[in-house]
Short mmCIF file of C-alpha atoms in Angstrom, two decimals:
data_model
loop_
_atom_site.label_atom_id
_atom_site.label_comp_id
_atom_site.label_asym_id
_atom_site.label_seq_id
_atom_site.Cartn_x
_atom_site.Cartn_y
_atom_site.Cartn_z
CA UNK A 1 0.00 0.00 0.00
CA UNK A 2 1.20 3.51 -0.87
CA UNK A 3 2.37 5.50 2.15
CA UNK A 4 0.12 8.36 3.32
CA UNK A 5 2.18 11.25 1.99
CA UNK A 6 -0.79 13.64 2.19
CA UNK A 7 -3.11 14.16 5.14
CA UNK A 8 -5.99 15.23 2.91
CA UNK A 9 -6.50 15.44 -0.86
CA UNK A 10 -9.36 17.75 -1.85
CA UNK A 11 -11.30 17.64 -5.11
CA UNK A 12 -13.45 20.57 -6.14
CA UNK A 13 -14.07 23.57 -8.34
CA UNK A 14 -10.93 25.57 -9.10
CA UNK A 15 -12.36 29.08 -8.87
CA UNK A 16 -10.69 32.46 -8.57
CA UNK A 17 -12.63 34.55 -6.04
CA UNK A 18 -13.09 38.22 -6.90
CA UNK A 19 -14.22 39.87 -3.65
CA UNK A 20 -15.66 43.37 -3.25
CA UNK A 21 -17.74 45.35 -0.78
CA UNK A 22 -21.32 46.06 -1.79
CA UNK A 23 -24.32 47.79 -0.26
CA UNK A 24 -27.77 46.31 0.13
CA UNK A 25 -28.93 48.89 -2.42
CA UNK A 26 -26.41 47.56 -4.95
CA UNK A 27 -27.76 44.03 -4.49
CA UNK A 28 -31.31 45.31 -4.95
CA UNK A 29 -30.35 47.20 -8.11
CA UNK A 30 -28.71 44.09 -9.53
CA UNK A 31 -31.66 41.90 -8.53
CA UNK A 32 -29.50 39.73 -6.25
CA UNK A 33 -30.68 37.87 -3.17
CA UNK A 34 -28.35 38.55 -0.24
CA UNK A 35 -26.52 35.44 0.92
CA UNK A 36 -27.36 33.42 -2.16
CA UNK A 37 -25.13 31.63 -4.66
CA UNK A 38 -26.07 31.64 -8.33
CA UNK A 39 -24.40 30.25 -11.42
CA UNK A 40 -23.82 32.70 -14.26
CA UNK A 41 -22.42 32.59 -17.79
CA UNK A 42 -19.34 34.34 -19.14
CA UNK A 43 -21.28 37.38 -20.39
CA UNK A 44 -22.97 37.96 -17.02
CA UNK A 45 -19.62 37.50 -15.29
CA UNK A 46 -18.13 40.30 -17.40
CA UNK A 47 -21.17 42.55 -16.93
CA UNK A 48 -21.28 42.16 -13.15
CA UNK A 49 -17.51 42.61 -12.84
CA UNK A 50 -17.79 45.94 -14.67
CA UNK A 51 -20.38 47.15 -12.12
CA UNK A 52 -18.54 46.02 -8.98
CA UNK A 53 -16.40 48.26 -6.84
CA UNK A 54 -12.67 47.73 -6.19
CA UNK A 55 -11.94 44.04 -5.65
CA UNK A 56 -9.12 41.68 -4.74
CA UNK A 57 -8.49 38.22 -6.10
CA UNK A 58 -7.61 34.96 -4.35
CA UNK A 59 -7.66 31.33 -5.42
CA UNK A 60 -10.89 29.94 -4.04
CA UNK A 61 -13.50 27.27 -4.45
CA UNK A 62 -14.76 25.33 -1.46
CA UNK A 63 -12.32 22.41 -1.58
CA UNK A 64 -9.42 24.68 -2.50
CA UNK A 65 -10.12 26.79 0.58
CA UNK A 66 -10.18 23.65 2.71
CA UNK A 67 -6.87 22.48 1.29
CA UNK A 68 -5.28 25.87 2.03
CA UNK A 69 -6.65 25.74 5.58
CA UNK A 70 -5.15 22.29 6.18
CA UNK A 71 -1.78 23.54 4.94
CA UNK A 72 -2.09 26.55 7.27
CA UNK A 73 -2.40 24.15 10.23
CA UNK A 74 0.85 22.53 9.12
CA UNK A 75 -0.82 19.62 7.37
CA UNK A 76 0.11 18.06 4.05
CA UNK A 77 -2.70 18.94 1.64
CA UNK A 78 -3.32 18.38 -2.04
CA UNK A 79 -5.91 19.65 -4.49
CA UNK A 80 -7.42 18.32 -7.70
CA UNK A 81 -9.32 20.74 -9.91
CA UNK A 82 -9.47 22.03 -13.47
CA UNK A 83 -8.12 25.38 -14.61
CA UNK A 84 -7.62 26.65 -18.16
CA UNK A 85 -4.40 27.66 -19.84
CA UNK A 86 -5.01 31.35 -19.20
CA UNK A 87 -3.90 34.13 -16.86
CA UNK A 88 -6.42 33.31 -14.14
CA UNK A 89 -5.46 29.64 -14.34
CA UNK A 90 -1.81 30.51 -13.81
CA UNK A 91 -2.79 32.80 -10.95
CA UNK A 92 -4.86 30.07 -9.31
CA UNK A 93 -2.06 27.51 -9.47
CA UNK A 94 0.57 29.93 -8.14
CA UNK A 95 -1.68 31.24 -5.37
CA UNK A 96 -2.67 27.76 -4.15
CA UNK A 97 0.80 26.23 -4.33
CA UNK A 98 2.29 29.25 -2.56
CA UNK A 99 -0.09 28.43 0.31
CA UNK A 100 1.64 25.06 0.59
CA UNK A 101 -0.90 22.94 -1.30
CA UNK A 102 0.15 20.31 -3.84
CA UNK A 103 -1.70 21.06 -7.10
CA UNK A 104 -0.47 18.97 -10.04
CA UNK A 105 -3.64 18.58 -12.12
CA UNK A 106 -2.74 19.72 -15.67
CA UNK A 107 -4.47 22.78 -17.12
CA UNK A 108 -7.01 22.16 -19.88
CA UNK A 109 -7.00 23.64 -23.36
CA UNK A 110 -10.63 23.35 -24.41
CA UNK A 111 -11.46 26.98 -25.11
CA UNK A 112 -13.29 27.58 -21.81
CA UNK A 113 -11.71 30.06 -19.37
CA UNK A 114 -10.83 29.48 -15.74
CA UNK A 115 -13.76 29.76 -13.35
CA UNK A 116 -14.31 32.85 -11.26
CA UNK A 117 -16.77 33.89 -8.55
CA UNK A 118 -17.74 37.48 -7.93
CA UNK A 119 -18.37 37.69 -4.19
CA UNK A 120 -20.21 40.75 -2.93
CA UNK A 121 -19.83 41.37 0.81
CA UNK A 122 -22.43 43.53 2.53
CA UNK A 123 -21.73 45.51 5.73
CA UNK A 124 -23.33 42.76 7.86
CA UNK A 125 -20.69 40.28 6.68
CA UNK A 126 -22.93 38.22 4.42
CA UNK A 127 -21.63 37.26 1.01
CA UNK A 128 -23.56 36.96 -2.22
CA UNK A 129 -21.81 34.72 -4.73
CA UNK A 130 -22.08 34.92 -8.51
CA UNK A 131 -20.15 32.03 -9.99
CA UNK A 132 -19.03 31.28 -13.54
CA UNK A 133 -17.82 27.69 -13.46
CA UNK A 134 -15.89 27.74 -16.74
CA UNK A 135 -13.17 25.12 -16.96
CA UNK A 136 -13.82 23.91 -13.39
CA UNK A 137 -16.87 21.93 -14.51
CA UNK A 138 -14.84 20.04 -17.13
CA UNK A 139 -12.57 18.03 -14.80
CA UNK A 140 -12.31 14.58 -16.46
CA UNK A 141 -11.43 11.30 -14.81
CA UNK A 142 -8.38 11.18 -17.10
CA UNK A 143 -6.92 14.22 -15.27
CA UNK A 144 -6.77 12.35 -11.96
CA UNK A 145 -3.37 11.30 -10.67
CA UNK A 146 -4.40 8.02 -9.07
CA UNK A 147 -1.11 7.64 -7.22
CA UNK A 148 -1.78 11.02 -5.63
CA UNK A 149 -5.19 9.77 -4.51
CA UNK A 150 -3.69 6.60 -3.06
CA UNK A 151 -1.14 8.67 -1.15
CA UNK A 152 -3.76 10.64 0.82
CA UNK A 153 -5.06 9.51 4.20
CA UNK A 154 -8.41 11.23 3.50
CA UNK A 155 -10.04 12.09 0.16
CA UNK A 156 -12.36 15.12 0.49
CA UNK A 157 -15.02 15.93 -2.12
CA UNK A 158 -17.23 19.00 -2.47
CA UNK A 159 -20.91 18.68 -3.37
CA UNK A 160 -20.75 21.70 -5.68
CA UNK A 161 -18.75 19.61 -8.18
CA UNK A 162 -21.50 16.98 -8.31
CA UNK A 163 -23.62 19.17 -10.62
CA UNK A 164 -21.83 18.68 -13.97
CA UNK A 165 -21.65 15.13 -15.31
CA UNK A 166 -17.97 15.05 -16.31
CA UNK A 167 -16.46 15.85 -12.88
CA UNK A 168 -19.09 13.68 -11.21
CA UNK A 169 -17.61 10.69 -13.02
CA UNK A 170 -14.14 11.84 -11.98
CA UNK A 171 -15.22 12.01 -8.33
CA UNK A 172 -16.79 8.54 -8.48
CA UNK A 173 -13.54 7.18 -9.90
CA UNK A 174 -11.53 8.96 -7.20
CA UNK A 175 -13.75 7.37 -4.53
CA UNK A 176 -13.12 3.93 -6.05
CA UNK A 177 -9.35 4.47 -6.07
CA UNK A 178 -9.32 5.70 -2.46
CA UNK A 179 -11.51 2.92 -1.12
CA UNK A 180 -9.54 0.23 -2.97
CA UNK A 181 -6.53 1.05 -0.78
CA UNK A 182 -8.47 1.59 2.43
CA UNK A 183 -8.44 5.39 2.56
CA UNK A 184 -11.19 7.45 4.17
CA UNK A 185 -13.57 9.41 1.96
CA UNK A 186 -15.11 12.67 3.18
CA UNK A 187 -17.90 14.60 1.46
CA UNK A 188 -19.49 18.00 2.04
CA UNK A 189 -23.07 18.68 1.00
CA UNK A 190 -21.96 22.25 0.12
CA UNK A 191 -25.37 23.94 -0.22
CA UNK A 192 -29.08 23.24 0.30
CA UNK A 193 -29.58 23.81 -3.42
CA UNK A 194 -27.09 21.02 -4.13
CA UNK A 195 -29.01 18.77 -1.77
CA UNK A 196 -32.32 19.63 -3.43
CA UNK A 197 -30.91 18.82 -6.87
CA UNK A 198 -29.03 15.66 -5.90
CA UNK A 199 -30.75 14.25 -2.82
CA UNK A 200 -31.15 10.82 -4.39
CA UNK A 201 -27.56 10.72 -5.60
CA UNK A 202 -26.17 11.88 -2.27
CA UNK A 203 -28.25 9.36 -0.36
CA UNK A 204 -27.10 6.61 -2.72
CA UNK A 205 -23.49 7.49 -1.90
CA UNK A 206 -24.25 7.24 1.81
CA UNK A 207 -26.42 4.12 1.60
CA UNK A 208 -23.76 2.29 -0.43
CA UNK A 209 -21.15 2.97 2.25
CA UNK A 210 -18.82 4.98 0.01
CA UNK A 211 -18.65 8.01 2.35
CA UNK A 212 -16.92 7.80 5.74
CA UNK A 213 -17.12 11.44 6.88
CA UNK A 214 -20.04 13.71 5.97
CA UNK A 215 -20.06 17.50 6.48
CA UNK A 216 -23.26 19.55 6.51
CA UNK A 217 -24.68 22.65 8.11
CA UNK A 218 -28.03 22.47 9.88
CA UNK A 219 -30.10 23.45 6.84
CA UNK A 220 -28.29 20.95 4.62
CA UNK A 221 -28.64 17.96 6.94
CA UNK A 222 -32.33 18.74 7.44
CA UNK A 223 -32.77 18.99 3.66
CA UNK A 224 -30.99 15.68 3.13
CA UNK A 225 -33.09 13.92 5.77
CA UNK A 226 -36.28 15.62 4.62
CA UNK A 227 -37.16 16.78 8.13
CA UNK A 228 -37.04 20.33 9.52
CA UNK A 229 -35.64 19.32 12.91
CA UNK A 230 -31.94 19.08 13.71
CA UNK A 231 -31.90 16.14 16.09
CA UNK A 232 -34.28 14.12 13.93
CA UNK A 233 -32.12 14.80 10.87
CA UNK A 234 -28.95 13.81 12.71
CA UNK A 235 -30.59 10.59 13.90
CA UNK A 236 -31.71 9.77 10.36
CA UNK A 237 -28.26 10.20 8.81
CA UNK A 238 -25.59 9.47 11.41
CA UNK A 239 -25.60 5.67 11.08
CA UNK A 240 -25.01 5.89 7.33
CA UNK A 241 -21.47 7.22 7.85
CA UNK A 242 -18.61 6.67 10.27
CA UNK A 243 -18.50 10.35 11.23
CA UNK A 244 -21.18 13.01 10.77
CA UNK A 245 -20.26 16.67 11.29
CA UNK A 246 -22.94 19.37 11.47
CA UNK A 247 -22.06 23.06 11.77
CA UNK A 248 -24.55 25.53 13.26
CA UNK A 249 -22.94 28.97 12.74
CA UNK A 250 -22.94 30.90 16.03
CA UNK A 251 -24.47 27.89 17.81
CA UNK A 252 -21.32 25.82 17.36
CA UNK A 253 -21.02 22.36 15.86
CA UNK A 254 -21.52 18.69 16.61
CA UNK A 255 -20.02 15.42 15.46
CA UNK A 256 -21.13 11.83 15.87
CA UNK A 257 -19.33 8.51 15.50
CA UNK A 258 -21.58 5.58 16.29
CA UNK A 259 -22.95 6.19 19.78
CA UNK A 260 -20.25 8.81 20.50
CA UNK A 261 -21.18 12.48 20.19
CA UNK A 262 -19.30 15.73 20.74
CA UNK A 263 -20.66 19.28 20.77
CA UNK A 264 -18.57 22.44 20.84
CA UNK A 265 -19.57 26.12 20.98
CA UNK A 266 -18.48 28.62 18.37
CA UNK A 267 -15.21 30.38 19.13
CA UNK A 268 -15.68 33.98 20.32
CA UNK A 269 -14.90 36.70 17.79
CA UNK A 270 -14.38 40.44 18.02
CA UNK A 271 -16.29 41.35 14.83
CA UNK A 272 -18.00 39.50 12.01
CA UNK A 273 -16.57 40.83 8.74
CA UNK A 274 -17.07 38.22 5.99
CA UNK A 275 -18.52 34.71 6.27
CA UNK A 276 -16.89 33.58 3.02
CA UNK A 277 -15.15 30.27 3.59
CA UNK A 278 -16.36 29.66 7.14
CA UNK A 279 -17.59 26.16 6.39
CA UNK A 280 -14.55 25.41 4.23
CA UNK A 281 -12.15 26.35 7.00
CA UNK A 282 -14.18 24.48 9.59
CA UNK A 283 -13.80 21.37 7.45
CA UNK A 284 -10.05 22.06 7.20
CA UNK A 285 -9.61 22.12 10.96
CA UNK A 286 -11.75 19.04 11.52
CA UNK A 287 -10.08 17.00 8.77
CA UNK A 288 -6.62 18.01 9.99
CA UNK A 289 -7.59 16.83 13.45
CA UNK A 290 -8.92 13.49 12.24
CA UNK A 291 -5.91 12.93 9.98
CA UNK A 292 -3.59 13.55 12.93
CA UNK A 293 -5.53 11.24 15.27
CA UNK A 294 -7.39 13.83 17.35
CA UNK A 295 -10.71 12.93 19.01
CA UNK A 296 -14.04 14.30 17.82
CA UNK A 297 -14.12 17.16 20.32
CA UNK A 298 -10.57 18.29 19.58
CA UNK A 299 -11.20 18.07 15.83
CA UNK A 300 -14.36 20.16 16.23
CA UNK A 301 -12.42 22.73 18.22
CA UNK A 302 -9.81 22.96 15.45
CA UNK A 303 -12.62 23.55 12.99
CA UNK A 304 -14.19 26.22 15.18
CA UNK A 305 -10.84 27.99 15.58
CA UNK A 306 -10.27 28.11 11.82
CA UNK A 307 -13.82 29.26 11.06
CA UNK A 308 -13.65 32.01 13.68
CA UNK A 309 -10.37 33.30 12.27
CA UNK A 310 -11.56 33.49 8.68
CA UNK A 311 -14.86 35.30 9.34
CA UNK A 312 -13.07 38.22 11.01
CA UNK A 313 -11.51 39.45 7.77
CA UNK A 314 -12.25 39.48 4.05
CA UNK A 315 -11.57 36.37 2.02
CA UNK A 316 -11.60 32.64 2.65
CA UNK A 317 -7.96 32.14 3.56
CA UNK A 318 -6.53 32.48 7.08
CA UNK A 319 -4.45 35.57 7.82
CA UNK A 320 -3.46 34.77 11.40
CA UNK A 321 -1.24 31.78 12.20
CA UNK A 322 -3.64 28.88 12.76
CA UNK A 323 -0.92 26.82 14.42
CA UNK A 324 -0.50 29.53 17.06
CA UNK A 325 -4.25 29.87 17.56
CA UNK A 326 -4.65 26.11 17.95
CA UNK A 327 -1.80 25.80 20.44
CA UNK A 328 -1.56 22.35 22.01
CA UNK A 329 -4.15 20.95 19.61
CA UNK A 330 -1.51 20.85 16.85
CA UNK A 331 1.50 20.16 19.04
#
């Protein structure tokens, strides 16, 4: 069996985040629902970009953010995702690898540009995402480095990438490769809209025993279970996976493993600035903890620490030293 060179290998949409402040009036003028995520085409991406205020760019995407968070804890993280042979694709690769993440998936040359997401942050810290998926939705199974998959202790997949058919096949193949060598497979539901579109497919993954660790927020787990009650939803899903993790924003998070359960409160913060990446960084802390043999409660605390750090500034990448914030939890 290949040695576990990587703690976690993440597969997801390779998206460059373009982040700018926006007022509620701007959202109303543009017909945008605050806090939502919508998919847009290339023309709408250009139009909205021309209307936005000053912005900064960072390599993003849910799984990419998680990979960067794991690296920030001192973990060995990898990422699989599709970029194009263009300027944004080069930026994405450089930005992610400079964060300490292994990203060796070759760029594509199919005439579709690298994905980007225009993220509008209102004064209350909520983000409204307008995403052009571009090349990200064209990740083929042939682009997978199967030795890289075998080398990771945990394979982590984002639900957002389940939408397009081509990367869905790639993710199914990655799961097969990981499970064939006894690796753990983690999956995040990503968004209630993803759950609504793919409830049957997600439940089939769980019922077939192909997912070991499932991440969801309260709304997502309730949507998956089809019941608007947290504890009932947890009870309906927890025995389908080895570990279930449910985040609850300011109400903390919980994790179950069989009859074991841990609950932790949210970490205190000075000011909520931008919730972009909170769930991604929570997953980073939890996965780092599990990969390094921490218990459920300690892994939850690592997730809470990372999420609290990232929501106190703009962008989905940590600015403070997560290893220092975590202290003995990463010693």
